[in-house]
Coordinates of C-alpha atoms in Angstrom, one line a residue:
M544 CA 86.8 200.3 117.0
I545 CA 83.0 199.9 117.6
S546 CA 81.6 196.4 117.4
A547 CA 80.2 195.6 114.0
L548 CA 77.1 194.3 115.7
L549 CA 76.2 197.9 116.6
L550 CA 76.7 199.5 113.2
P551 CA 73.2 198.6 111.8
I552 CA 71.6 200.1 115.0
L553 CA 73.6 203.3 114.7
L554 CA 72.9 203.6 110.9
L555 CA 69.2 203.2 111.5
G556 CA 69.2 205.8 114.2
V557 CA 67.7 203.4 116.7
E558 CA 68.5 203.9 120.4
A559 CA 71.7 202.0 121.0
P560 CA 72.2 199.7 124.0
S561 CA 73.4 201.3 127.2
F562 CA 76.9 199.9 126.7
Q563 CA 79.3 198.8 123.9
D564 CA 82.6 197.0 123.9
A565 CA 85.3 198.7 121.8
T566 CA 89.1 198.9 121.4
Y567 CA 91.8 201.5 120.9
S568 CA 95.4 201.4 119.8
S569 CA 97.9 201.6 122.7
R570 CA 101.6 202.5 122.4
V571 CA 102.1 201.4 126.0
F572 CA 100.9 197.9 125.2
A573 CA 102.0 197.8 121.6
G574 CA 98.5 196.7 120.4
E575 CA 94.8 197.0 120.8
R576 CA 93.2 197.5 124.2
N577 CA 89.7 196.8 125.3
Y578 CA 87.2 199.0 127.1
R579 CA 83.5 199.1 127.8
V580 CA 81.6 202.4 127.4
F581 CA 78.2 203.2 128.8
L582 CA 76.5 205.9 126.8
P583 CA 73.6 208.0 128.2
A584 CA 70.1 207.7 126.8
G585 CA 69.6 209.8 123.7
Y586 CA 73.4 210.1 123.1
Q587 CA 73.0 209.2 119.4
Q588 CA 70.3 211.7 118.8
S589 CA 71.7 214.6 120.7
Q590 CA 74.6 217.0 120.1
K591 CA 75.4 217.5 123.8
R592 CA 78.8 216.9 125.3
Y593 CA 79.0 214.8 128.4
P594 CA 81.3 214.4 131.5
V595 CA 83.1 211.1 131.8
I596 CA 83.6 208.7 134.8
Y597 CA 86.4 206.1 134.3
Y598 CA 85.5 203.0 136.4
F599 CA 88.3 200.6 137.2
H600 CA 87.6 196.9 137.9
G601 CA 89.0 194.8 140.7
H602 CA 91.2 191.7 140.9
S603 CA 90.3 188.7 138.7
D604 CA 88.0 190.9 136.6
R605 CA 88.1 192.7 133.2
Y606 CA 86.6 195.6 131.5
T607 CA 83.3 193.8 131.2
L608 CA 82.8 194.1 135.0
E609 CA 81.2 190.7 135.1
A610 CA 83.4 188.4 137.2
Y611 CA 82.4 189.3 140.7
D612 CA 78.7 189.1 140.2
K613 CA 78.2 187.4 136.8
G614 CA 77.1 190.7 135.3
Q615 CA 74.0 190.9 137.6
D616 CA 75.0 193.8 139.8
T617 CA 77.6 196.4 138.7
V618 CA 76.7 196.5 135.0
P619 CA 73.0 196.9 135.5
K620 CA 73.6 199.7 138.1
I621 CA 75.9 201.6 135.8
A622 CA 73.5 201.1 132.9
K623 CA 70.7 202.5 135.0
F624 CA 72.8 205.5 136.0
V625 CA 73.7 206.5 132.5
K626 CA 70.1 205.9 131.4
D627 CA 68.9 208.5 134.0
H628 CA 71.8 211.0 133.9
D629 CA 73.9 212.9 131.4
A630 CA 77.2 211.2 131.9
I631 CA 79.4 208.7 130.1
V632 CA 81.0 205.8 132.0
V633 CA 84.1 204.1 130.6
A634 CA 85.5 200.8 132.0
P635 CA 89.2 200.3 131.1
D636 CA 90.9 196.9 131.0
G637 CA 93.5 196.2 133.6
F638 CA 94.6 193.0 131.8
V639 CA 98.3 192.0 131.9
A640 CA 98.7 188.8 130.0
K641 CA 101.4 187.2 132.1
H642 CA 99.4 187.9 135.3
Y643 CA 96.2 186.3 134.1
T644 CA 95.5 182.5 133.9
S645 CA 92.2 183.0 132.1
F646 CA 89.9 185.8 130.9
Y647 CA 88.7 186.2 134.5
A648 CA 91.5 185.2 136.8
G649 CA 94.4 187.4 137.4
T650 CA 96.1 190.4 139.0
P651 CA 95.5 193.6 137.0
Y652 CA 97.3 196.9 136.5
D653 CA 100.9 195.6 136.9
V654 CA 101.3 196.8 140.5
S655 CA 103.4 194.0 142.0
E656 CA 106.9 194.6 143.4
Q657 CA 108.4 192.8 140.4
G658 CA 106.2 194.7 137.9
G659 CA 106.8 197.9 136.0
D660 CA 106.7 196.6 132.5
F661 CA 103.5 198.6 131.7
D662 CA 102.7 202.1 132.9
F663 CA 98.9 202.2 133.4
G664 CA 99.2 205.9 134.0
E665 CA 100.4 206.5 130.5
A666 CA 97.8 204.0 129.2
F667 CA 95.2 206.1 131.1
Q668 CA 96.3 209.2 129.2
E669 CA 96.1 207.3 125.9
L670 CA 92.5 206.2 126.7
I671 CA 91.5 209.7 127.7
A672 CA 92.8 211.0 124.4
H673 CA 90.9 208.3 122.5
I674 CA 87.6 208.8 124.4
D675 CA 87.8 212.6 124.0
G676 CA 88.5 212.1 120.3
K677 CA 85.8 209.6 119.6
Y678 CA 82.9 210.6 121.8
R679 CA 81.3 213.9 122.6
T680 CA 82.9 214.6 125.9
Q681 CA 83.5 217.7 128.1
T682 CA 87.3 217.8 128.3
G683 CA 88.1 220.0 131.3
R684 CA 89.4 218.4 134.5
R685 CA 86.1 219.3 136.3
Y686 CA 84.3 217.0 133.9
R687 CA 86.6 214.0 134.3
A688 CA 86.4 211.5 137.2
T689 CA 87.8 208.2 138.3
S690 CA 86.1 205.5 140.3
G691 CA 86.7 201.8 141.0
L692 CA 86.4 198.7 143.2
S693 CA 89.2 197.1 145.3
M694 CA 92.3 197.2 143.1
G695 CA 90.4 199.5 140.8
G696 CA 89.6 201.7 143.8
F697 CA 93.4 201.9 144.4
M698 CA 93.9 202.9 140.8
S699 CA 91.2 205.6 141.0
L700 CA 93.0 207.2 144.0
W701 CA 96.4 206.7 142.4
L702 CA 95.7 208.0 138.9
S703 CA 93.7 211.0 140.1
A704 CA 96.6 211.9 142.5
R705 CA 99.2 211.4 139.7
Y706 CA 97.3 213.5 137.2
P707 CA 95.7 216.4 139.0
E708 CA 95.5 218.4 135.7
L709 CA 93.3 215.6 134.2
V710 CA 91.0 214.5 137.1
G711 CA 88.7 216.7 139.2
S712 CA 87.0 214.0 141.4
A713 CA 87.7 210.4 142.5
S714 CA 85.8 207.7 144.3
A715 CA 86.8 204.3 145.6
F716 CA 84.7 201.3 146.7
N717 CA 86.6 199.2 149.3
P718 CA 90.0 200.1 147.8
G719 CA 93.1 198.0 148.0
P720 CA 95.3 199.7 150.6
E721 CA 98.8 199.5 149.0
F722 CA 100.6 198.3 145.9
F723 CA 103.9 198.9 144.1
L724 CA 104.5 201.7 141.6
G725 CA 107.4 203.1 139.6
E726 CA 109.9 201.9 137.0
S727 CA 110.8 198.2 136.8
G728 CA 113.6 197.4 139.2
R729 CA 112.9 200.3 141.5
R730 CA 109.3 199.9 142.7
S731 CA 108.0 201.8 145.7
L732 CA 105.2 200.7 148.0
W733 CA 102.4 203.3 147.7
R734 CA 99.6 203.7 150.3
P735 CA 97.0 206.4 149.5
K736 CA 96.8 207.2 153.2
D737 CA 100.4 208.5 153.0
H738 CA 99.7 210.9 150.1
V739 CA 96.4 212.6 151.0
A740 CA 97.7 216.0 150.2
L741 CA 97.9 215.1 146.5
H742 CA 94.1 215.4 146.3
E743 CA 93.9 219.0 147.6
S744 CA 92.5 220.2 144.3
A745 CA 90.0 217.3 143.9
S746 CA 86.8 215.9 145.4
V747 CA 87.2 212.5 147.0
R748 CA 84.7 209.9 148.2
L749 CA 85.4 206.6 149.9
V750 CA 82.7 203.9 150.2
R751 CA 83.1 201.0 152.7
A752 CA 81.0 198.0 153.0
S753 CA 80.6 197.1 156.7
G754 CA 81.1 193.4 156.0
D755 CA 84.1 193.9 153.7
Y756 CA 86.9 191.6 154.7
I757 CA 89.5 194.4 154.6
S758 CA 87.4 197.0 156.4
Q759 CA 90.2 198.0 158.8
Y760 CA 92.3 199.2 155.9
H761 CA 89.4 201.3 154.6
E762 CA 89.0 202.9 158.1
E763 CA 92.7 203.8 158.1
T764 CA 92.4 205.4 154.7
R765 CA 89.2 207.2 155.7
A766 CA 90.9 208.6 158.9
A767 CA 93.8 210.0 156.8
Y768 CA 91.4 211.9 154.4
A769 CA 89.0 212.9 157.1
R770 CA 91.6 214.8 159.2
T771 CA 92.8 216.7 156.2
P772 CA 90.4 219.7 155.8
S773 CA 92.1 220.9 152.6
V774 CA 90.7 217.9 150.8
D775 CA 87.0 218.0 149.8
F776 CA 86.2 214.5 151.2
E777 CA 83.1 212.4 151.6
F778 CA 82.6 209.0 153.2
R779 CA 79.8 206.5 153.1
Q780 CA 79.5 203.1 154.9
D781 CA 77.0 200.6 153.5
E782 CA 75.7 197.7 155.5
Y783 CA 76.7 194.9 153.2
H784 CA 78.5 191.7 153.5
R785 CA 80.5 191.3 150.3
H786 CA 83.6 192.9 148.7
W787 CA 81.5 194.5 146.0
A788 CA 80.8 198.0 144.8
T789 CA 77.8 199.3 146.7
S790 CA 75.7 202.5 146.3
I791 CA 77.1 203.0 142.8
G792 CA 74.3 205.3 141.7
E793 CA 74.7 207.6 144.7
T794 CA 78.5 207.7 144.4
F795 CA 78.2 208.6 140.7
E796 CA 75.9 211.4 141.8
F797 CA 78.7 212.6 144.0
H798 CA 80.7 213.0 140.7
L799 CA 77.8 214.8 139.2
R800 CA 78.0 217.4 142.0
A801 CA 81.7 217.7 141.3
F802 CA 81.0 218.2 137.5
N803 CA 78.8 221.1 138.6
D804 CA 81.3 222.6 141.0
P805 CA 83.3 225.4 139.3
R806 CA 86.0 225.0 142.0
R807 CA 87.1 221.8 140.1
D808 CA 88.0 223.9 137.1
Q809 CA 91.1 225.2 138.7
L810 CA 94.1 223.7 140.5
A811 CA 95.0 225.2 143.9
D812 CA 97.8 227.8 143.9
H813 CA 99.4 226.0 146.9
W814 CA 100.1 222.3 146.2
T815 CA 102.1 219.2 147.0
Y816 CA 103.0 216.3 144.7
T817 CA 104.9 213.1 145.1
S818 CA 106.0 210.6 142.5
P819 CA 107.6 207.1 142.6
Y820 CA 109.3 207.9 139.2
R821 CA 112.8 209.2 138.6
S822 CA 111.5 212.0 136.4
F823 CA 108.0 213.5 136.0
E824 CA 106.0 216.5 135.0
V825 CA 103.2 218.1 137.0
R826 CA 101.4 221.5 136.8
G827 CA 104.0 222.7 134.3
Y828 CA 107.0 221.7 136.5
Q829 CA 109.6 219.3 135.2
V830 CA 111.6 217.2 137.6
S831 CA 114.5 214.9 136.8
T832 CA 116.8 212.9 139.0
D833 CA 119.5 210.2 138.7
I834 CA 118.2 208.2 141.6
R835 CA 118.8 204.4 141.0
E836 CA 117.1 202.9 144.1
A837 CA 113.4 202.8 144.8
A838 CA 112.4 206.2 146.1
L839 CA 109.8 208.9 146.2
V840 CA 110.4 212.5 145.0
S841 CA 108.2 215.2 146.4
I842 CA 107.5 218.9 145.7
E843 CA 105.8 220.2 148.8
D844 CA 104.0 223.4 149.7
A845 CA 104.7 224.8 146.3
T846 CA 103.6 228.3 145.3
A847 CA 105.2 231.0 143.1
D848 CA 107.3 232.0 146.1
G849 CA 109.1 228.7 146.3
F850 CA 108.7 225.0 147.3
R851 CA 110.3 222.2 149.3
L852 CA 112.0 219.4 147.5
R853 CA 112.5 216.1 149.3
T854 CA 113.3 212.5 148.5
R855 CA 112.4 209.5 150.6
R856 CA 113.4 205.9 150.2
W857 CA 109.9 205.0 151.5
A858 CA 106.8 206.7 152.8
P859 CA 105.9 208.2 155.2
D860 CA 109.2 208.8 156.9
G861 CA 112.1 207.0 155.1
P862 CA 115.6 208.6 154.8
A863 CA 116.6 210.6 151.8
A864 CA 117.6 208.8 148.6
S865 CA 121.1 208.9 147.2
C866 CA 121.7 210.9 144.0
R867 CA 124.0 213.5 142.5
A868 CA 121.3 216.0 141.8
V869 CA 117.7 216.8 141.3
T870 CA 116.8 219.3 138.6
V871 CA 113.5 221.2 138.8
T872 CA 112.4 223.5 136.0
T873 CA 109.4 225.5 137.2
A874 CA 106.2 226.4 135.4
P875 CA 106.3 229.7 133.4
L876 CA 105.5 231.8 136.5
Y877 CA 108.2 234.4 136.3
V878 CA 109.3 237.4 134.3
A879 CA 111.2 236.3 131.2
G880 CA 114.9 237.4 131.3
K881 CA 114.7 238.6 134.9
T882 CA 117.3 237.4 137.4
Y883 CA 116.0 236.0 140.7
G884 CA 117.9 235.6 144.0
V885 CA 117.0 232.0 144.9
S886 CA 117.8 230.8 148.4
E887 CA 118.2 227.2 149.3
L888 CA 118.1 225.8 152.9
S889 CA 119.3 222.3 153.6
I890 CA 116.6 220.8 155.8
A891 CA 119.1 218.4 157.4
S892 CA 122.0 220.7 158.1
G893 CA 120.4 224.1 158.2
A894 CA 123.0 225.5 155.7
I895 CA 121.8 228.2 153.4
R896 CA 123.0 228.8 149.9
R897 CA 122.1 231.6 147.6
N898 CA 122.1 231.6 143.8
E899 CA 121.3 234.1 141.0
I900 CA 119.0 232.4 138.4
K901 CA 117.8 234.0 135.2
A902 CA 114.3 233.2 134.0
S903 CA 114.1 231.6 130.6
A904 CA 112.3 233.2 127.6
E905 CA 109.2 231.3 128.8
G906 CA 109.5 232.6 132.4
R907 CA 110.8 229.3 133.9
L908 CA 113.5 228.9 136.5
T909 CA 115.8 225.9 136.5
I910 CA 117.0 224.9 139.9
R911 CA 119.5 222.2 140.7
T912 CA 119.6 220.8 144.2
G913 CA 120.5 217.6 146.1
C914 CA 118.6 214.6 147.3
D915 CA 118.9 215.3 151.0
G916 CA 116.0 217.8 151.2
S917 CA 115.9 221.5 150.4
Q918 CA 113.6 224.4 151.1
I919 CA 113.7 226.7 148.0
H920 CA 112.8 230.4 148.4
I921 CA 112.3 232.4 145.2
Q922 CA 110.4 235.6 146.3
G923 CA 108.1 236.9 149.0
N924 CA 108.6 237.5 152.7
E925 CA 106.6 234.8 154.3
L926 CA 108.0 232.7 157.1
I927 CA 108.4 229.0 156.4
V928 CA 107.7 226.2 158.8
L929 CA 110.1 223.3 158.2
P930 CA 108.9 219.7 158.2
E931 CA 109.5 217.2 161.0
I932 CA 108.3 213.7 161.9
R933 CA 107.1 213.9 165.4
R934 CA 106.4 211.0 167.8
F935 CA 105.9 211.2 171.5
V936 CA 104.9 209.0 174.4
A937 CA 101.7 209.9 176.2
G938 CA 101.7 211.4 179.6
E939 CA 105.3 212.8 179.5
P940 CA 106.0 216.5 179.4
V941 CA 107.8 217.3 176.1
Q942 CA 109.4 220.3 174.4
L943 CA 107.7 220.5 171.1
K944 CA 110.3 222.1 168.7
V945 CA 109.2 223.8 165.6
R946 CA 111.9 225.0 163.2
I947 CA 111.1 228.1 161.0
W948 CA 113.0 229.9 158.3
N949 CA 112.9 233.6 157.7
P950 CA 114.5 234.1 154.3
G951 CA 114.1 237.9 154.5
A952 CA 115.4 240.6 156.9
S953 CA 115.5 240.0 160.6
R954 CA 112.2 240.3 162.3
T955 CA 110.5 239.8 165.7
L956 CA 107.4 237.6 165.7
S957 CA 104.8 236.1 168.0
A958 CA 103.8 232.5 167.4
E959 CA 100.7 230.9 168.8
L960 CA 100.2 227.1 169.1
R961 CA 96.8 225.6 169.6
S962 CA 94.9 222.3 169.1
E963 CA 91.3 221.2 169.0
Y964 CA 92.3 217.7 170.3
P965 CA 91.3 217.3 174.0
T966 CA 94.3 214.9 174.3
V967 CA 96.7 217.8 173.8
K968 CA 97.6 220.0 176.7
I969 CA 99.7 223.0 175.7
E970 CA 101.4 224.4 178.8
Q971 CA 102.6 227.6 177.0
G972 CA 101.0 228.4 173.7
V973 CA 102.5 231.8 172.8
V974 CA 106.2 232.3 172.1
A975 CA 108.0 235.5 170.9
A976 CA 111.2 235.3 169.0
T977 CA 113.6 237.4 166.8
V978 CA 114.3 235.4 163.7
D979 CA 117.3 236.1 161.5
G980 CA 117.6 233.1 159.2
T981 CA 116.4 229.9 161.0
A982 CA 115.1 229.6 164.5
T983 CA 113.5 226.9 166.7
L984 CA 110.4 227.7 168.6
I985 CA 109.8 225.6 171.8
F986 CA 106.4 224.9 173.3
P987 CA 106.0 222.7 176.4
V988 CA 103.2 220.2 175.7
V989 CA 101.8 217.0 177.2
F990 CA 100.1 214.5 174.9
N991 CA 97.6 211.9 176.1
S992 CA 96.3 208.8 174.5
G993 CA 93.6 206.3 175.4
S994 CA 94.7 203.9 172.6
S995 CA 96.9 200.9 173.1
E996 CA 98.5 201.7 169.7
W997 CA 99.6 204.8 167.9
A998 CA 97.2 207.7 168.2
H999 CA 97.1 210.8 166.1
A1000 CA 96.8 214.5 167.1
R1001 CA 97.0 217.7 165.1
L1002 CA 98.2 221.1 166.3
H1003 CA 98.1 224.5 164.5
L1004 CA 100.9 227.0 164.5
K1005 CA 99.9 230.6 163.7
V1006 CA 102.7 233.0 162.8
D1007 CA 101.5 236.4 161.5
D1008 CA 98.4 235.4 159.5
K1009 CA 99.7 232.1 158.3
V1010 CA 98.4 228.9 160.1
S1011 CA 100.4 225.7 159.6
P1012 CA 99.3 222.2 160.7
I1013 CA 101.6 220.1 162.8
D1014 CA 100.8 216.4 163.0
V1015 CA 102.0 214.1 165.8
E1016 CA 101.8 210.4 166.6
I1017 CA 101.4 209.4 170.2
A1018 CA 102.4 206.2 171.7
P1019 CA 100.5 205.1 174.8
D1020 CA 102.0 205.6 178.3
G1021 CA 103.0 202.6 180.4
L1022 CA 105.0 200.9 177.6
T1023 CA 107.2 198.1 179.0
E1024 CA 110.4 196.4 177.8
P1025 CA 109.8 193.2 175.7
I1026 CA 109.7 190.0 177.7
E1027 CA 112.5 188.7 175.4
M1028 CA 114.5 190.3 172.6
R1029 CA 117.1 189.2 170.1
V1030 CA 119.5 191.3 168.0
L1031 CA 120.6 190.0 164.6
D1032 CA 123.9 191.8 163.8
G1033 CA 125.0 189.3 161.2
R1034 CA 124.0 186.2 163.2
T1035 CA 121.7 183.4 162.3
Q1036 CA 118.7 182.6 164.6
S1037 CA 115.7 180.4 164.5
F1038 CA 112.4 181.7 165.8
H1039 CA 108.9 180.3 166.4
V1040 CA 106.6 182.5 164.3
F1041 CA 102.8 182.3 163.9
R1042 CA 101.4 181.0 160.6
Q1043 CA 97.8 181.2 159.6
K1044 CA 96.1 178.0 158.3
G1045 CA 93.6 179.6 156.0
N1046 CA 90.9 182.2 155.6
Q1047 CA 88.6 180.3 158.0
G1048 CA 90.9 180.6 161.0
G1049 CA 93.3 178.2 162.5
G1050 CA 97.1 178.1 162.6
G1051 CA 100.0 177.8 164.9
P1052 CA 103.8 178.2 165.3
V1053 CA 106.3 177.2 162.7
T1054 CA 110.1 177.6 162.8
R1055 CA 111.7 180.3 160.7
T1056 CA 115.5 180.5 160.4
V1057 CA 117.0 183.9 159.3
T1058 CA 120.4 185.5 158.9
E1059 CA 120.1 189.3 159.1
G1060 CA 122.2 192.4 159.8
S1061 CA 125.9 192.9 159.5
G1062 CA 128.5 192.9 162.3
N1063 CA 130.4 190.6 164.6
G1064 CA 127.3 188.4 165.2
D1065 CA 127.5 188.5 169.0
G1066 CA 123.9 189.7 169.3
I1067 CA 124.9 193.1 170.8
L1068 CA 124.4 196.2 168.6
Q1069 CA 127.7 198.0 168.5
P1070 CA 128.4 201.4 166.8
G1071 CA 128.9 200.9 163.1
E1072 CA 126.8 197.6 163.0
R1073 CA 123.5 197.0 161.3
A1074 CA 120.9 194.8 162.9
T1075 CA 117.3 193.7 163.1
I1076 CA 115.5 193.4 166.4
W1077 CA 113.1 190.4 167.2
L1078 CA 110.7 190.4 170.0
K1079 CA 108.7 187.7 171.7
L1080 CA 105.0 188.6 172.1
P1081 CA 103.0 187.2 175.0
A1082 CA 100.0 187.0 172.6
G1083 CA 99.2 188.2 169.1
I1084 CA 95.8 189.3 167.9
D1085 CA 94.9 185.8 166.8
G1086 CA 93.5 183.6 169.5
L1087 CA 96.1 180.9 168.5
D1088 CA 99.1 183.2 168.4
R1089 CA 100.8 182.9 171.8
G1090 CA 104.4 183.2 172.7
N1091 CA 105.7 183.7 169.2
W1092 CA 108.4 186.0 167.8
C1093 CA 108.1 188.9 165.4
R1094 CA 110.6 191.4 163.8
A1095 CA 110.2 195.0 165.0
K1096 CA 109.7 198.3 163.4
V1097 CA 112.1 200.7 165.2
Y1098 CA 111.3 204.3 165.9
S1099 CA 113.8 206.9 167.2
D1100 CA 114.4 210.6 166.8
S1101 CA 118.1 210.3 167.6
P1102 CA 120.6 211.6 164.9
W1103 CA 122.9 208.7 165.9
L1104 CA 120.5 205.9 164.7
T1105 CA 119.3 205.4 161.2
E1106 CA 116.7 203.1 159.7
V1107 CA 118.7 201.9 156.7
A1108 CA 116.0 199.6 155.3
D1109 CA 112.3 199.2 155.5
I1110 CA 111.8 195.4 155.3
Q1111 CA 108.6 194.8 153.5
E1112 CA 107.2 191.2 153.7
Q1113 CA 103.9 189.6 152.8
K1114 CA 101.5 189.2 155.8
Q1115 CA 101.3 185.4 155.2
L1116 CA 97.8 184.8 153.8
E1117 CA 97.0 188.5 153.4
W1118 CA 94.9 189.0 150.3
T1119 CA 95.3 192.7 150.0
G1120 CA 98.9 193.0 149.1
A1121 CA 99.6 194.9 152.3
K1122 CA 103.1 194.4 153.7
N1123 CA 104.4 193.8 157.2
R1124 CA 107.0 196.6 157.6
T1125 CA 110.0 196.2 159.9
S1126 CA 113.4 197.8 160.3
L1127 CA 117.1 197.2 159.6
I1128 CA 118.8 199.8 161.8
E1129 CA 122.4 201.2 162.1
V1130 CA 124.0 203.0 165.0
A1131 CA 126.6 205.5 163.7
G1132 CA 130.2 204.4 164.1
S1133 CA 131.0 207.9 165.6
T1134 CA 128.3 207.7 168.3
P1135 CA 129.8 209.1 171.6
S1136 CA 130.0 206.7 174.6
N1137 CA 127.7 208.9 176.7
V1138 CA 124.8 208.7 174.3
E1139 CA 121.6 206.9 175.2
I1140 CA 119.0 206.4 172.5
P1141 CA 115.3 205.8 173.5
L1142 CA 113.5 203.5 171.2
I1143 CA 109.9 202.5 170.5
L1144 CA 109.7 199.0 169.1
D1145 CA 106.6 198.1 167.1
C1146 CA 105.6 194.5 166.3
E1147 CA 102.5 193.9 164.1
S1148 CA 100.4 190.8 164.5
W1149 CA 97.4 189.9 162.3
T1150 CA 94.6 187.4 161.9
Y1151 CA 91.7 186.2 159.8
H1152 CA 88.9 186.8 162.3
F1153 CA 86.5 184.1 161.4
T1154 CA 83.2 183.4 163.2
P1155 CA 81.4 180.4 161.7
D1156 CA 77.9 181.1 163.0
L1157 CA 77.3 184.5 161.2
R1158 CA 74.5 184.9 158.7
Y1159 CA 73.3 187.4 156.2
G1160 CA 69.6 186.6 156.2
S1161 CA 69.5 182.8 155.6
E1162 CA 72.9 182.9 153.9
A1163 CA 75.8 181.5 156.0
L1164 CA 78.8 183.8 155.8
Y1165 CA 82.3 182.4 155.4
Q1166 CA 84.0 185.8 155.1
A1167 CA 86.9 186.2 157.4
F1168 CA 87.9 189.7 158.4
Q1169 CA 91.6 190.6 158.0
I1170 CA 92.6 192.5 161.2
H1171 CA 96.0 193.8 162.3
K1172 CA 97.3 195.3 165.5
H1173 CA 100.5 197.0 166.6
H1174 CA 102.2 196.0 169.8
L1175 CA 104.4 198.7 171.2
F1176 CA 107.4 198.4 173.6
R1177 CA 110.1 200.7 175.0
S1178 CA 113.8 200.1 175.1
T1179 CA 117.1 202.1 175.3
W1180 CA 120.4 201.7 173.5
S1181 CA 123.4 202.9 175.6
G1182 CA 126.8 203.9 174.3
R1183 CA 128.5 203.1 177.6
K1184 CA 127.4 199.5 177.4
P1185 CA 125.6 198.7 174.2
A1186 CA 122.2 197.4 174.9
F1187 CA 120.5 194.3 173.4

C-alpha cells in the first residue's frame, strides 16, 4: 500500500520523492509489514525495469533507517545513489513486537536462542514477490542483491546463503558475527565464517570500519572469505570511528558490477549447502529429516555424479546428529524411468552399500540415508576425497592422512600434495597407490606457526586432473600444561572468574559455583564419565584479569573421546551476541587401558579495550573495542591411570 500523501504527486506525473514508505500483507506475520523503497530518478516516467538491493537495518533500528544517525547519513546516501543510478533499494523491517520496547529500541529479525517464532527467510520471499509484483524490477538472481549494517549485515549474508537461487550478490557493513537460526526449540548458532562455501555462486563484499568496536570479528570473517578462491569476494576497510555503514555508494556500485556480470545468471554446477532447518529445498533438491535436536544438515560437493550428506550438532566440527533417516530427493537431473546403481559410503565406518534406484517421471532420484554422514555416488568415475577435520601442533613431524574413495574399478594413481603456505613443509609430496574401494594416502609434513593462537594453512591434493583443497589448523609449538586444572565429573566447584565492569573498562574476579558433568564426582575422568575441564590462567587479555579460571574447549582426534556438548555462553558484556564456546567431553566406556589421548585445551578470554584519551578530531571517543584471545595448553589422558 502506497502512502496516500504520494497519490497526488503520482497522479500529476510530478517527480516523486526518492523514497516512500509502504506496506505489504505477510502470511509469516499474519498482518501488514512495513518497508521503505527508494526509487531511481525518472522511475515514474520511464518503462525500464530495475535491479533491486534489499538493505537490512541494524539493532535498535527500523525500516526507516533513522535510529543510528537521526536520518542524516544512511538515508541521504541511499537517496543520492538511486538518484544517480538505475537501481531500486528496499529497506525491510526487522521489527518483532515482543523484542522492541519502542519504535526504535529492540532486537530485530528474531535471531535469539529462544526465538524461532518468525522465519525472516520466508518473510524475505514474501517481500520479494510483493516488490517484483508492484514495481518494475528485473527478476533474475543476477539482478537481486542483499546488503545491511550490523545485524542487518548478518541477515544479508545469511539470506543470500540460504537462497542462492534468489540472490546474486551480497554485502555487509560491520556485520554481526553470529546469531541463532532454525525452528523454535532447536536453534543453531550460525557464524557466516563457518559457511563461506554457500556463497560460491555469488559475489560478496565485506566493509569494515577501522574504529568499529567489533572489528576483530570482521577480520575473522574477512579471513574466511579471503582464503576461499571459489567465492568472488571483495573487502574494504574505511577509516571511521563509528559502528555505521560507510562507503554506501561505492558498495552499491559493487552490486551494479554484479548486476552487469552474466556469471551471476547461473548457479555453479558444483555446490555446497547447509541448513539449520529439519527440512528444506535448494536448487531443486528436497531434504527432510526427523532430527529433534538443534543440528545442521549439509549437502556438500554436489554435482550430478553425487554428493556428500552430513549432519552436525554444531559448526564447524560437531558430531553427527541423531535421527532415523534423512531423505534426499534430487533435482530432475536424470533419465526418467532409468535405474541407477547408487553407492553409499559411510564416512565414519567406511562401509559401502549399493542400491538400485529408479528415476521418477520427472528424472529425480529419492535416496534415504542416515545421519552419521554418507558419501553418495550416482554416476561417473571420479575419485572422491573424503572430509576430515585436521589439527596439528607446529614443529612436530606428522603423517597427514587423506582418505579417498574410488567407486569404480580398481586403478593405480599418482597423487601430488602441495601448498603455497611457507609455514608448510611437505617432506614427500608424491604418493602412488592402487585404489580398490577406499584408500588412505599418507604424506609426511611439518607445519609451523608464528602465532600464539590457532593458525590456518591450506594444502592442495591433485589426483588425476582434480585438485581438492585441504585445510588445517595449527597450534603453536611449545604448549605447556595448565598451571592448575579441575575436572567436573558430576562434582560442584567454586571458581574465581573475571567479570567486566562495563564498556569503559574495569572489572575483577567474582565467585561462580557450578555443578557439571556426570560421574562419581571424584574429579578424575574415568571411562564412561562426562566432564568439563576448568583451567587457571596466569593472565587473561584484560589488564585486570589475572589468576582467574575458565572452562576449556577440548580438541582431540582420538576415536575414544567425544565432545558430547558445545556449551555456548554469553561473553559477559559482549554486545555482539557472540558466544564463549567450551566442551562437555566423554571418554568411551570401552576405552582400552593402554590408550593415551593427547589433548589441546583452549580457554578464551576477552576484554573491552578502552583508552580514554583517544579522539576523532576534537571529538573524544568512548568506544571500547571488544577483543578476544585463545589461550592454548597441552594435556594427556591416560587409560592406565586416568589423568586430571
